[in-house]
Coordinates of C-alpha atoms (C1' of nucleotides) in Angstrom, one line a residue:
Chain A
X23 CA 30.7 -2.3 -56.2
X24 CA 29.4 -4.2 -53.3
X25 CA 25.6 -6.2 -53.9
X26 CA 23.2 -4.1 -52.0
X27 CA 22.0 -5.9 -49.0
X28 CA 17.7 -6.9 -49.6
X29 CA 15.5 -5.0 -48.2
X30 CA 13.5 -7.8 -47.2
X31 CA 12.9 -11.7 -46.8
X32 CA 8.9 -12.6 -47.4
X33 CA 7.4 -15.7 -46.8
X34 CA 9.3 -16.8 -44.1
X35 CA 8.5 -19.7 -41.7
X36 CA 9.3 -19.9 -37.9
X37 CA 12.3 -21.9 -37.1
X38 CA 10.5 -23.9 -34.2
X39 CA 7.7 -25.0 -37.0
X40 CA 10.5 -26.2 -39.4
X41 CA 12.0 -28.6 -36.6
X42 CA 9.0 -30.1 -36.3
X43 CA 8.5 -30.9 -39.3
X44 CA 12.4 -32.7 -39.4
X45 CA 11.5 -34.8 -36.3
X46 CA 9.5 -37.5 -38.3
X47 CA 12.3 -37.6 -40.8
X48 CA 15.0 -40.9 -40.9
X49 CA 18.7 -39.8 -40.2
X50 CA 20.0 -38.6 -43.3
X51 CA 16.8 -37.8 -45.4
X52 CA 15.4 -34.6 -45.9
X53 CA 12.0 -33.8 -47.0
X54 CA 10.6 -32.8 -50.5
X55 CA 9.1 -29.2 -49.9
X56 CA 10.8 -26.0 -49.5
X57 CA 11.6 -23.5 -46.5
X58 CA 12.3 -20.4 -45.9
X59 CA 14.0 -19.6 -42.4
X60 CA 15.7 -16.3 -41.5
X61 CA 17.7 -15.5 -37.8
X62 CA 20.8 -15.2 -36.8
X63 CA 23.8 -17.3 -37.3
X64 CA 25.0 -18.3 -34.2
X65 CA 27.8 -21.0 -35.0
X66 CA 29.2 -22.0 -37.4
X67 CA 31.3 -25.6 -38.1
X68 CA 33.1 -25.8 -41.4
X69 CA 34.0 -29.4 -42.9
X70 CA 35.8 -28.4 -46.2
X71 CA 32.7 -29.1 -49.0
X72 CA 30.1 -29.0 -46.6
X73 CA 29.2 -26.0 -43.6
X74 CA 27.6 -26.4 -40.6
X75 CA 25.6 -23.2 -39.3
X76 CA 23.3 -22.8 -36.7
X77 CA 20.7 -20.2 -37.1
X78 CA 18.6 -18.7 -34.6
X79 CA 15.4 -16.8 -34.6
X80 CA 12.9 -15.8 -31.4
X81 CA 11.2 -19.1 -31.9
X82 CA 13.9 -21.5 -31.3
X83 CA 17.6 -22.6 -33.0
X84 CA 18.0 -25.1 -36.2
X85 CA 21.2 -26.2 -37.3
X86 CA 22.2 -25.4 -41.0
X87 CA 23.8 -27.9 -43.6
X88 CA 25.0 -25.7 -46.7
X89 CA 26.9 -28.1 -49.5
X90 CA 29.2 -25.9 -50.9
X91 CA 28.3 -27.1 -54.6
X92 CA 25.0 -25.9 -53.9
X93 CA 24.7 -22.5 -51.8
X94 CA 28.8 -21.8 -53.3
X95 CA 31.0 -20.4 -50.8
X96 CA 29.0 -19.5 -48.0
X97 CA 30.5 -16.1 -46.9
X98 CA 28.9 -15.5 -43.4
X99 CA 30.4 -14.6 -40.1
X100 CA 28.9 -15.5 -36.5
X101 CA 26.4 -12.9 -35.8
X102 CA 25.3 -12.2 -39.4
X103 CA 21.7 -12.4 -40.3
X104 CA 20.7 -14.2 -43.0
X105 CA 17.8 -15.9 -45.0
X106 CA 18.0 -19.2 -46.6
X107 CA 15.8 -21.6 -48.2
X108 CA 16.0 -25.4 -48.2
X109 CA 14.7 -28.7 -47.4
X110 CA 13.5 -29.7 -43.3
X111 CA 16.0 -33.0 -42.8
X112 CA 18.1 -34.3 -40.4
X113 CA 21.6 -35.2 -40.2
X114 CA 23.2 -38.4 -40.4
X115 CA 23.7 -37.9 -36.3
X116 CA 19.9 -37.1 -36.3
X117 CA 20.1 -33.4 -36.1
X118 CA 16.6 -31.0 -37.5
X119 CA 18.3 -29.1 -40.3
X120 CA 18.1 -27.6 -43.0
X121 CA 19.4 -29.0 -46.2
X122 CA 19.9 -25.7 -47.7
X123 CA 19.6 -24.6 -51.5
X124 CA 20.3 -21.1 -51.4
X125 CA 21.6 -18.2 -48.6
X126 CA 21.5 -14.5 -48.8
X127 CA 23.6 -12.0 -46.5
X128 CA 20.5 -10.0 -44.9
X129 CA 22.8 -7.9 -42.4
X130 CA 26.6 -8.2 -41.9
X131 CA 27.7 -7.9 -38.5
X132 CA 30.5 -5.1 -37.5
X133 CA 31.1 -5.8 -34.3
X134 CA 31.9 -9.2 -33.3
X135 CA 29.7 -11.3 -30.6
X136 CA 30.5 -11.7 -27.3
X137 CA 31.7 -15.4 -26.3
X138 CA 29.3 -17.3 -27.7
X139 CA 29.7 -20.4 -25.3
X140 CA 29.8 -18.8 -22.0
X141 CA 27.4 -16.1 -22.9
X142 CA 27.4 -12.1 -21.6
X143 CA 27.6 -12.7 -17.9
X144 CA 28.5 -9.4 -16.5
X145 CA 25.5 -8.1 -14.8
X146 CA 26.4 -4.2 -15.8
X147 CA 26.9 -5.1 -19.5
X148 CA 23.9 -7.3 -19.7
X149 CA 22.0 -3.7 -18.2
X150 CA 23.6 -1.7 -20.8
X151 CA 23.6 -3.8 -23.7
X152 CA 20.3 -5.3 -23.4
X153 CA 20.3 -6.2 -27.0
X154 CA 23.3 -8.0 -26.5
X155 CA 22.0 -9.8 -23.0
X156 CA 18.9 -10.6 -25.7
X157 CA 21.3 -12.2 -28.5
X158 CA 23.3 -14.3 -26.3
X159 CA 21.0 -15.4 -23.5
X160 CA 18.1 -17.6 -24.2
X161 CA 16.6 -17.3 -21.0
X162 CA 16.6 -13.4 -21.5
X163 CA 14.7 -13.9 -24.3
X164 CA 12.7 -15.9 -22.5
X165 CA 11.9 -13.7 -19.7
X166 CA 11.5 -10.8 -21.9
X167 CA 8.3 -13.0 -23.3
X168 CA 7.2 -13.8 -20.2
X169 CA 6.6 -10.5 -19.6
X170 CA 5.3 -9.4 -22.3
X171 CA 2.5 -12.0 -22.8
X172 CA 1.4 -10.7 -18.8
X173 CA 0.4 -7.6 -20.2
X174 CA -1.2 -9.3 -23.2
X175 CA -3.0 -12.0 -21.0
X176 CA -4.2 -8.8 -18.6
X177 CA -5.3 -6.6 -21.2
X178 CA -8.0 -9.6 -22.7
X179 CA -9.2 -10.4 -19.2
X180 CA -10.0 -6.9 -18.4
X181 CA -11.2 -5.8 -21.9
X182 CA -13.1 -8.8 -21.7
X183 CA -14.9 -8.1 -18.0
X184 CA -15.8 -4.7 -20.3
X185 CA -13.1 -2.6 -18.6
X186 CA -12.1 0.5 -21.1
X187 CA -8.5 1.2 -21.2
X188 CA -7.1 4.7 -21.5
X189 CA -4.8 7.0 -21.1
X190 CA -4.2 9.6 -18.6
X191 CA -1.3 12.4 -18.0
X192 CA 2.0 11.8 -17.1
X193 CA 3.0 15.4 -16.3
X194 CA 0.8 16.3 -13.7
X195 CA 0.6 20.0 -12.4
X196 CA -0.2 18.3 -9.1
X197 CA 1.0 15.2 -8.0
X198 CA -0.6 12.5 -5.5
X199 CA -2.1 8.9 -5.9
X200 CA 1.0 7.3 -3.1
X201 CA 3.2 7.9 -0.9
X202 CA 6.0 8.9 -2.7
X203 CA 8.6 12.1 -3.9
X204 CA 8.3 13.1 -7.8
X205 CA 10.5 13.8 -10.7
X206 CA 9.9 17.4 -11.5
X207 CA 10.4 18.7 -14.8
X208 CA 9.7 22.2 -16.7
X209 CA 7.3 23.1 -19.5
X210 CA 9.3 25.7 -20.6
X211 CA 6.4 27.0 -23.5
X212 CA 4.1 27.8 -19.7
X213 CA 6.8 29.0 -17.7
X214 CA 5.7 26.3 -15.3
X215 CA 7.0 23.0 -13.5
X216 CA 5.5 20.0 -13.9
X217 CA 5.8 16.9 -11.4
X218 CA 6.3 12.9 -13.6
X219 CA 2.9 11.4 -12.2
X220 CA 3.6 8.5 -9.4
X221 CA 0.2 7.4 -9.9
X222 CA -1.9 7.2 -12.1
X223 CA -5.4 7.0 -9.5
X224 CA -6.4 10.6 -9.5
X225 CA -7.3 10.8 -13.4
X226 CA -8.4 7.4 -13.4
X227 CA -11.1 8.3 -10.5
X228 CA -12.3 11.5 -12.7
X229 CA -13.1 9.0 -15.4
X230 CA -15.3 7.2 -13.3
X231 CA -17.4 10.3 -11.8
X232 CA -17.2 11.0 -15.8
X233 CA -19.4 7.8 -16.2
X234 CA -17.1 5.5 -17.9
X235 CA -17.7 3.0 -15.3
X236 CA -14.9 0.3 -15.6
X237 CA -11.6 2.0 -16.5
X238 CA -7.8 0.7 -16.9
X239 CA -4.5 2.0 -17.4
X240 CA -1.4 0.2 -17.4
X241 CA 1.4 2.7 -17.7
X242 CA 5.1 4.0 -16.1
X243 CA 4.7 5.8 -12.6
X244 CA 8.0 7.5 -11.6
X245 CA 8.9 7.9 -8.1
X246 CA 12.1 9.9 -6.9
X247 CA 13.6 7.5 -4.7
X248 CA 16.9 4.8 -4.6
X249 CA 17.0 1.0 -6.6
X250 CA 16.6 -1.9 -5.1
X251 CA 16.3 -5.5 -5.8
X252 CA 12.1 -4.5 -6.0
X253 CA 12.2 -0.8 -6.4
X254 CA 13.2 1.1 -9.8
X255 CA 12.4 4.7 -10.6
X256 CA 10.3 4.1 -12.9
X257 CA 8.1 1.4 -13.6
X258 CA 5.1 -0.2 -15.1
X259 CA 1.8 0.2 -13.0
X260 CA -1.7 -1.9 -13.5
X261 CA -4.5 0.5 -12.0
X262 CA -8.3 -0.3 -12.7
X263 CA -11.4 1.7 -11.3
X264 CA -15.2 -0.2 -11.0
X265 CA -18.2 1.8 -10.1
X266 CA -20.5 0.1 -8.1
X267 CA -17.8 -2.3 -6.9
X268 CA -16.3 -2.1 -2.9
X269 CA -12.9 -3.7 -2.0
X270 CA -14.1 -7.2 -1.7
X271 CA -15.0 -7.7 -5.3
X272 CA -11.8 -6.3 -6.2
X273 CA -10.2 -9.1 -4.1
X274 CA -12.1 -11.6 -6.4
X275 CA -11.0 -10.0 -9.2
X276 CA -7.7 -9.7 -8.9
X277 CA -7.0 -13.4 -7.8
X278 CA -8.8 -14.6 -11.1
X279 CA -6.5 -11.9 -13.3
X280 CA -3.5 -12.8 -12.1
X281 CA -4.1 -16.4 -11.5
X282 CA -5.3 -16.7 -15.4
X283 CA -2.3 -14.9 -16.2
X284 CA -0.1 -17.2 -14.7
X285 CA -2.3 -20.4 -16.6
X286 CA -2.1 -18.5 -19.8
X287 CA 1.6 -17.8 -19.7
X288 CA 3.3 -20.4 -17.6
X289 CA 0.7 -22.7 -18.5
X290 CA 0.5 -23.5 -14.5
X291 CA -0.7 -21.5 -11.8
X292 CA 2.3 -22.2 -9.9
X293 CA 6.2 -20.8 -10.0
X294 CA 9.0 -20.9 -8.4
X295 CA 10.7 -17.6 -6.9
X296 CA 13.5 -17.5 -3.9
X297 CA 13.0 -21.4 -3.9
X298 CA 9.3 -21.6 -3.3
X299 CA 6.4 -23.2 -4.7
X300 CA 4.2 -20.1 -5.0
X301 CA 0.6 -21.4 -6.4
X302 CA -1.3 -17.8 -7.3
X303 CA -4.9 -20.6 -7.8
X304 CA -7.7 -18.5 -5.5
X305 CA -8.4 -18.4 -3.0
X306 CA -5.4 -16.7 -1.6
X307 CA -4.7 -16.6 1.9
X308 CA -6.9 -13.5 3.9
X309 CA -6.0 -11.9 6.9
X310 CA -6.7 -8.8 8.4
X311 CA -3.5 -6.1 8.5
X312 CA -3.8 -5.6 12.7
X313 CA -3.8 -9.6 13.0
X314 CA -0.6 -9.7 11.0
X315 CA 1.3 -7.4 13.1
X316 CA -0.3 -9.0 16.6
X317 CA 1.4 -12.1 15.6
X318 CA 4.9 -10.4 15.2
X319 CA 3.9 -8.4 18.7
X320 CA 3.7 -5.2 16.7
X321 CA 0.5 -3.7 16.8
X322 CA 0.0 -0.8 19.0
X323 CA -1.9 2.9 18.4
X324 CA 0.9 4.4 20.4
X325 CA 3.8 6.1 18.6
X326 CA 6.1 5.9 21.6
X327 CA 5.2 2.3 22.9
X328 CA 5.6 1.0 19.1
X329 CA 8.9 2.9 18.4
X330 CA 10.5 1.4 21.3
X331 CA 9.2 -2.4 20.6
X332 CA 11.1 -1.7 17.1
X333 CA 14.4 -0.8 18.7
X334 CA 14.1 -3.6 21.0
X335 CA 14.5 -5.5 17.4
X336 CA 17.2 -3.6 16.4
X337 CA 15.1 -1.3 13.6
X338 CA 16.6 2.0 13.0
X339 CA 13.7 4.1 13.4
X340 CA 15.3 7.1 13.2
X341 CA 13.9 8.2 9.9
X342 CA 10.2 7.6 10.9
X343 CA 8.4 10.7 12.7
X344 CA 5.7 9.8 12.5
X345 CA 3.4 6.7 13.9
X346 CA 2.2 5.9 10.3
X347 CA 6.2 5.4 9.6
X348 CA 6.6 3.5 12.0
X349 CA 4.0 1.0 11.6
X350 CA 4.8 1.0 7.7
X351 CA 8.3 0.6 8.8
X352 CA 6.9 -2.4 11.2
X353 CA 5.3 -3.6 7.9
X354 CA 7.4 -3.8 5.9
X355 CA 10.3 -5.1 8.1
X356 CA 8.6 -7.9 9.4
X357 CA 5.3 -8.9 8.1
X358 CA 5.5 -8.6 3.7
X359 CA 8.9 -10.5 3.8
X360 CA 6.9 -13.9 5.3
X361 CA 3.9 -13.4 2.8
X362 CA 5.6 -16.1 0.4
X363 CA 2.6 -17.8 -1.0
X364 CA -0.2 -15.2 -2.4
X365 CA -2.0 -13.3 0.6
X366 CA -4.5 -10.9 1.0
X367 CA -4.2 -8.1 3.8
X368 CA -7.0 -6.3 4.7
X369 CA -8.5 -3.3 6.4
X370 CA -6.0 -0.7 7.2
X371 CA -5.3 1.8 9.7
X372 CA -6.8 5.0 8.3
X373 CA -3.6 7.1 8.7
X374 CA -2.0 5.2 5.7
X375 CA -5.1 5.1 3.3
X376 CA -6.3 8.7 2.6
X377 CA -8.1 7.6 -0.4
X378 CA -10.1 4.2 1.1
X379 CA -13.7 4.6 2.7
X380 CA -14.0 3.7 6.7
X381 CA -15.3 0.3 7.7
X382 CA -18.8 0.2 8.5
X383 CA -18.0 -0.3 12.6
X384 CA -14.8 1.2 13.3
X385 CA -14.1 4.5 11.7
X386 CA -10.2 4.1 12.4
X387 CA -10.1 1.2 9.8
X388 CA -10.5 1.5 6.2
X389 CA -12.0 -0.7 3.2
X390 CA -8.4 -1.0 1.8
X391 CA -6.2 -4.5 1.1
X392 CA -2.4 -4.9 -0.2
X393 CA -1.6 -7.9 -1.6
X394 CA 1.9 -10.1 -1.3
X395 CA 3.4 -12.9 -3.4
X396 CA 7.4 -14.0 -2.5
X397 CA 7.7 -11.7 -0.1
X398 CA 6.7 -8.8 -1.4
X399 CA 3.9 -6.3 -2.2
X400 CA 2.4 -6.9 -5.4
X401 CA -0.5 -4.5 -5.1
X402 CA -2.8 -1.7 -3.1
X403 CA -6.6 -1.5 -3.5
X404 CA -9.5 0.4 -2.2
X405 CA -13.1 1.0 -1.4
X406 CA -12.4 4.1 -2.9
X407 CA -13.6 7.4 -0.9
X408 CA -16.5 8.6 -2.9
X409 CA -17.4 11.7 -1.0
X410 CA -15.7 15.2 -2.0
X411 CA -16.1 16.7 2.0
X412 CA -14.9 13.2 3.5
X413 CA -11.8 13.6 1.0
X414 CA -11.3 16.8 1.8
X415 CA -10.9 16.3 5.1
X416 CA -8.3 13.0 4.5
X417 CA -6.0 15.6 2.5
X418 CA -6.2 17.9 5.6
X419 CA -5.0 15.2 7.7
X420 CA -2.5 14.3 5.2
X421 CA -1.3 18.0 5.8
X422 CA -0.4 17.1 9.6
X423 CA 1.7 14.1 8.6
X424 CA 3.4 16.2 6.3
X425 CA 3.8 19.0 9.1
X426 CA 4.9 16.1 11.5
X427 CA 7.8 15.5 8.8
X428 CA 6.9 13.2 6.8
X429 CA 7.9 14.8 3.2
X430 CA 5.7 11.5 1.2
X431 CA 2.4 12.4 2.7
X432 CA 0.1 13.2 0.0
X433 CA -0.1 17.0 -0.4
X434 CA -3.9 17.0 -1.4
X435 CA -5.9 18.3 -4.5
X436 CA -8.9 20.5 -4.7
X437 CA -9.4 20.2 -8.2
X438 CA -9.7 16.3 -7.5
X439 CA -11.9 17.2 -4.5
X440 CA -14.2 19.2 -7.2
X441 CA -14.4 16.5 -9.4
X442 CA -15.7 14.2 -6.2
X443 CA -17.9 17.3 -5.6
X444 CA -19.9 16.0 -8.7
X445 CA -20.6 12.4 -7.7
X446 CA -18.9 9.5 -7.9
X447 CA -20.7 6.2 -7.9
X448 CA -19.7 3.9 -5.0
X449 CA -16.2 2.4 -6.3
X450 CA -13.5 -0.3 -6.2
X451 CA -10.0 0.6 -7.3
X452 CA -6.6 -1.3 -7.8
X453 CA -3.3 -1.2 -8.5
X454 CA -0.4 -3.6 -9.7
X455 CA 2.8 -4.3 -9.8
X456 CA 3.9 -5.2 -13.5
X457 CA 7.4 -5.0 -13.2
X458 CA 7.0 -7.3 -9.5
X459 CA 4.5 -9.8 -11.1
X460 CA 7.2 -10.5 -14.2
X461 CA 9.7 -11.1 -11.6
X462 CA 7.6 -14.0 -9.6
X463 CA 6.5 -15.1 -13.0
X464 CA 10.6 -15.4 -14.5
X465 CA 11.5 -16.7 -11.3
X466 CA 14.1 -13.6 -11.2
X467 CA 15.0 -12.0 -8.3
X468 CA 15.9 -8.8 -9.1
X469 CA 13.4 -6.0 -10.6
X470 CA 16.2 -5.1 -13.1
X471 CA 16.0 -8.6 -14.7
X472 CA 12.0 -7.9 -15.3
X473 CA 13.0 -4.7 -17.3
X474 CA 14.3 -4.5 -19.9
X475 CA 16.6 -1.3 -20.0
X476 CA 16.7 -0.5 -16.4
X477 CA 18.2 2.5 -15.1
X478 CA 22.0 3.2 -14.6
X479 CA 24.4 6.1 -14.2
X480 CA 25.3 7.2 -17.3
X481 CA 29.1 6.3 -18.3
X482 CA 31.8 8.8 -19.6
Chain B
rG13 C1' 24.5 7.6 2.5
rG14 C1' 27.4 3.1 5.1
rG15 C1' 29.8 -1.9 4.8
rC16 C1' 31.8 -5.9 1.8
rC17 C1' 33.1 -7.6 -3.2
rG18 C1' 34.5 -6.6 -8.2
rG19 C1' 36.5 -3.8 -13.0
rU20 C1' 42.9 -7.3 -17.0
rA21 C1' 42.1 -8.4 -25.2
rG22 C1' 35.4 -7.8 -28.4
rC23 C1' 33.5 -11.9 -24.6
rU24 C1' 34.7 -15.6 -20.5
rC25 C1' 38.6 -15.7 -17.2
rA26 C1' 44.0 -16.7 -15.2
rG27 C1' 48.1 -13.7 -13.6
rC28 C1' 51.8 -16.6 -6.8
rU29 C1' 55.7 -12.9 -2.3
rG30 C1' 56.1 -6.2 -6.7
rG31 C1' 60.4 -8.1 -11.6
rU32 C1' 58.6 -5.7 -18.5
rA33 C1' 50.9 -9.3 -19.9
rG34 C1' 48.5 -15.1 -20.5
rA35 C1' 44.6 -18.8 -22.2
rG36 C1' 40.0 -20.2 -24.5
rC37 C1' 36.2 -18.3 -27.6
rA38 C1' 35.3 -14.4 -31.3
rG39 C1' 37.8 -11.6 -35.4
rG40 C1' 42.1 -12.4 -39.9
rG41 C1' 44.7 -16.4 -43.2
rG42 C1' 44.8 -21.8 -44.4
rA43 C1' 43.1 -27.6 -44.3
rC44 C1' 38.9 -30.9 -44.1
rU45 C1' 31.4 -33.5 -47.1
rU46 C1' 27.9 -35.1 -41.1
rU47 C1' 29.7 -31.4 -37.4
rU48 C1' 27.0 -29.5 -33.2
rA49 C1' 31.7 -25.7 -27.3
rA50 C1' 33.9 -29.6 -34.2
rU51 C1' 39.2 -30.4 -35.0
rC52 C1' 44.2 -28.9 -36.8
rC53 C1' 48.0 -25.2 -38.5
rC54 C1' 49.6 -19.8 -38.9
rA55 C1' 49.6 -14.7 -37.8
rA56 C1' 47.4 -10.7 -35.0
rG57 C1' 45.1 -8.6 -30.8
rG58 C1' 46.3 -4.6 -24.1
rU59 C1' 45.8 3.2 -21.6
rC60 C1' 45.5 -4.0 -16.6
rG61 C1' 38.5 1.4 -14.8
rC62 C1' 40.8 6.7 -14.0
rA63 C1' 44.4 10.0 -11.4
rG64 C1' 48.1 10.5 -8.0
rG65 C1' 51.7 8.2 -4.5
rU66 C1' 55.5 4.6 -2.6
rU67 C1' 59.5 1.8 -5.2
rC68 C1' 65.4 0.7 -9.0
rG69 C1' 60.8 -1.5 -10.8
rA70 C1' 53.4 -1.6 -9.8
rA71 C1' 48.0 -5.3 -13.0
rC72 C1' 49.7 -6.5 -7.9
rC73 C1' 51.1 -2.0 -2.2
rC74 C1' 48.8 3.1 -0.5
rU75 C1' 45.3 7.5 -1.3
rG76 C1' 41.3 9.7 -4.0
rC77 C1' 37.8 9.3 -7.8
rC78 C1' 34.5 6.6 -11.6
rC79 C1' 31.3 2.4 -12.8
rG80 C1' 28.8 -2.1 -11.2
rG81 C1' 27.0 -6.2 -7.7
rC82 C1' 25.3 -7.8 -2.9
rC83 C1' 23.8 -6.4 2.0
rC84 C1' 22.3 -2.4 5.3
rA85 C1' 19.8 2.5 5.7

RNA sequence: GGGCCGGUAGCUCAGCUGGUAGAGCAGGGGACUUUUAAUCCCAAGGUCGCAGGUUCGAACCCUGCCCGGCCCA
């Protein structure tokens, strides 16, 4: 009968603690205390009497060095997980080991690895396989971290201004929040459909006219629409709400979250992505949305005179009814592709913002600002409209973008409009990019190398 | 949706002008007490993305489809 593999392996140490504690060590010695390490054999060298393996965990790689006459025959294949104890020491070459005493099988692998030299390189299996992409790449591992302590730096800075996090729906009977089409899905035990949110903003707001002041979510949105190198169907959304806050607070805010992020994480304000130096230390760059399209010759309140300036630059604007469109289209084809290095854009045409409160001296411009880092949006914040009748009447303009053919115009929400209807304190709200900042942060350049099991056709 | 590129052993790749499929690593067997892409010996490993077509003969040429990447929309 086969040993039964353990069940577990206490009182192990990190690999990347053991090695240090081999790099004081002469060539050839080995300490007098006893380890316990536990990963994933990654290679393995045999040299008759004496076998070479090196074992990996998520802290780091340590080579091995089982004398047969000790461990006896050491009965392990690349890929298998195992746990060992030994001495820290280092090989006559100078090599952090492990002079091991004693090994145990943990987990026998069935399938073999991929090459383990060269890696999993094929971008589809690295998708599908993440686990595997994980195992064989170091640098996946690495940007999987990277990620991950984001969040974890974000959550402490806002829990520590004495935001409250929570949670809100994610099938919505009404959808709205951005400009954008929904999944729709069925609650079978109602009879009724229910739309995946693509924001989370309208419950968030609620929250606040419910009193709780500062509230966060950080949470999947999904949006109905194609993948691109920034855009996946669904993805990981940072939105806060602060009463008594307007949009320029939120400016200040923002640049200190993300720039302590980056500090806490990369241990540098600064990273590269495309090639540039982007340095996310505040102050970031500020300039007003109409001054960034003047410079590219692009700002105009006529629908006509601006489609035709975009087709004198070869845009296809033949998808864009409407002047919002165009001047999103505008936008996004020639001004967020320059904004390299961390800016601020501020005060919006109100056409695009039907949830930010007018500027105090022209009623046409709202309190609202996007911000940009390597070329693309990162985030979208408010001034937030705190007035149930002025809201009302945004979602009836809404209604004649829609009619003009626009299908992402926000379709409107009385019972949102009720809650309004109660009070809501004057307010500041935000939202960010996760998936975006992990990509800026890992340097990668593609949204599907910031998530971990993005989406794909399904096979067979 | 359109254009370009790709899919060959578990992985990384080669395969010329159409002539019966190759290597390295991994996996199996063996040798070796300081290797680190260890080395050496032996054996094994294939629906060439799928389906048609052309041809005496197709991984290779043609058509359609599937999956992916990049760019455009």
């Amino acid at each position: 009968m086969a040993p039964i593999a353990p069940k577990r392996f206490p009182d192990r140490d990190e690999i990347a603690t053991v090695r240090r504690e081999c790099e004081p060590l002469e060539n050839g010695a080995q300490a007098d205390t006893t380890r316990r390490l536990a990963g994933r054999v990654m290679a393995r060298r045999d040299m008759g009497k004496l076998v070479f393996l090196d074992l990996v965990d998520r802290s780091g790689r340590i080579q091995l060095l089982c004398p047969l006459e000790r461990t006896g025959e050491i009965d392990v294949h690349l890929g298998d997980v195992v746990g060992v104890s030994g001495a820290p020491a280092k090989s006559r070459r100078g090599e952090p080991s492990l002079m091991v005493d004693s090994l145990e099988l943990l987990s026998r692998i069935r399938t073999p690895l991929p090459d383990t030299f060269h890696g999993l390189t094929d971008v589809e299996l690295r998708y599908r396989k993440r686990y595997l992409d994980l195992l064989m790449n170091e640098e996946a591992r690495h940007d999987a971290l990277v990620r991950s302590r984001t969040v974890a730096s974000i959550r402490r800075t806002l829990d520590e201004w004495g935001f409250v996090e929570v949670e809100t729906p994610v099938l919505q009977p009404r959808y709205g929040g951005a400009f954008a089409e929904p999944f729709v899905t069925h609650w079978n035990s109602l009879d009724e459909d229910r739309y995946l949110r693509i924001a989370t903003e309208l419950y968030l707001k609620r929250l606040i006219v419910g009193g709780l002041e500062k509230v966060y979510e950080i949470g999947k949105d999904f949006r109905n629409e194609g993948v691109s190198f920034k855009h996946h169907p669904e993805f990981t959304m940072l939105e806060w709400y602060e009463a008594y806050a307007d949009y320029r607070d939120t400016m200040d805010r923002i640049e200190q979250l993300v720039a302590r992020a980056a500090q806490e994480v990369l241990g540098t304000t600064t990273c590269t992505f495309r090639g540039h130096e982007i340095d996310f230390a505040p102050p970031w760059r500020r300039m007003k949305f109409v001054d960034a399209l003047e410079e590219h010759g692009l700002w105009t309140r006529d629908a006509d005179e601006l489609r035709r300036r975009l087709q004198e630059r070869d845009v296809d604007v033949s998808k864009d009814p409407t002047w919002s469109k165009l001047i999103d289209h505008a936008h996004s084809h020639f001004v967020e592709p320059a904004l390299v290095q961390p800016t601020i854009l501020y005060d919006y045409p109100v056409e695009l913002s039907p949830f930010a409160r007018a500027t105090d001296d022209d009623p046409s411009i709202v309190e609202r600002f996007e911000y940009f880092a390597g070329g693309m949006e990162l985030g979208n914040a408010f001034t937030e409209i705190n007035d149930a009748e002025e809201q009302a009447s945004r979602f009836t303009s809404q209604e004649a973008e829609r009619a003009a053919g626009d299908v992402e115009a926000e379709g409107g929400d009385p019972d949102y409009v009720e809650a309004l209807s109660y009070g809501m304190p004057p307010t500041g709200g935000i939202g960010l990019g996760i998936d975006r900042l992990a990509m800026v942060f890992t340097g990668r350049e593609s949204i599907r190398d910031a998530i971990l099991f993005p989406a794909l056709r399904a096979t067979g």
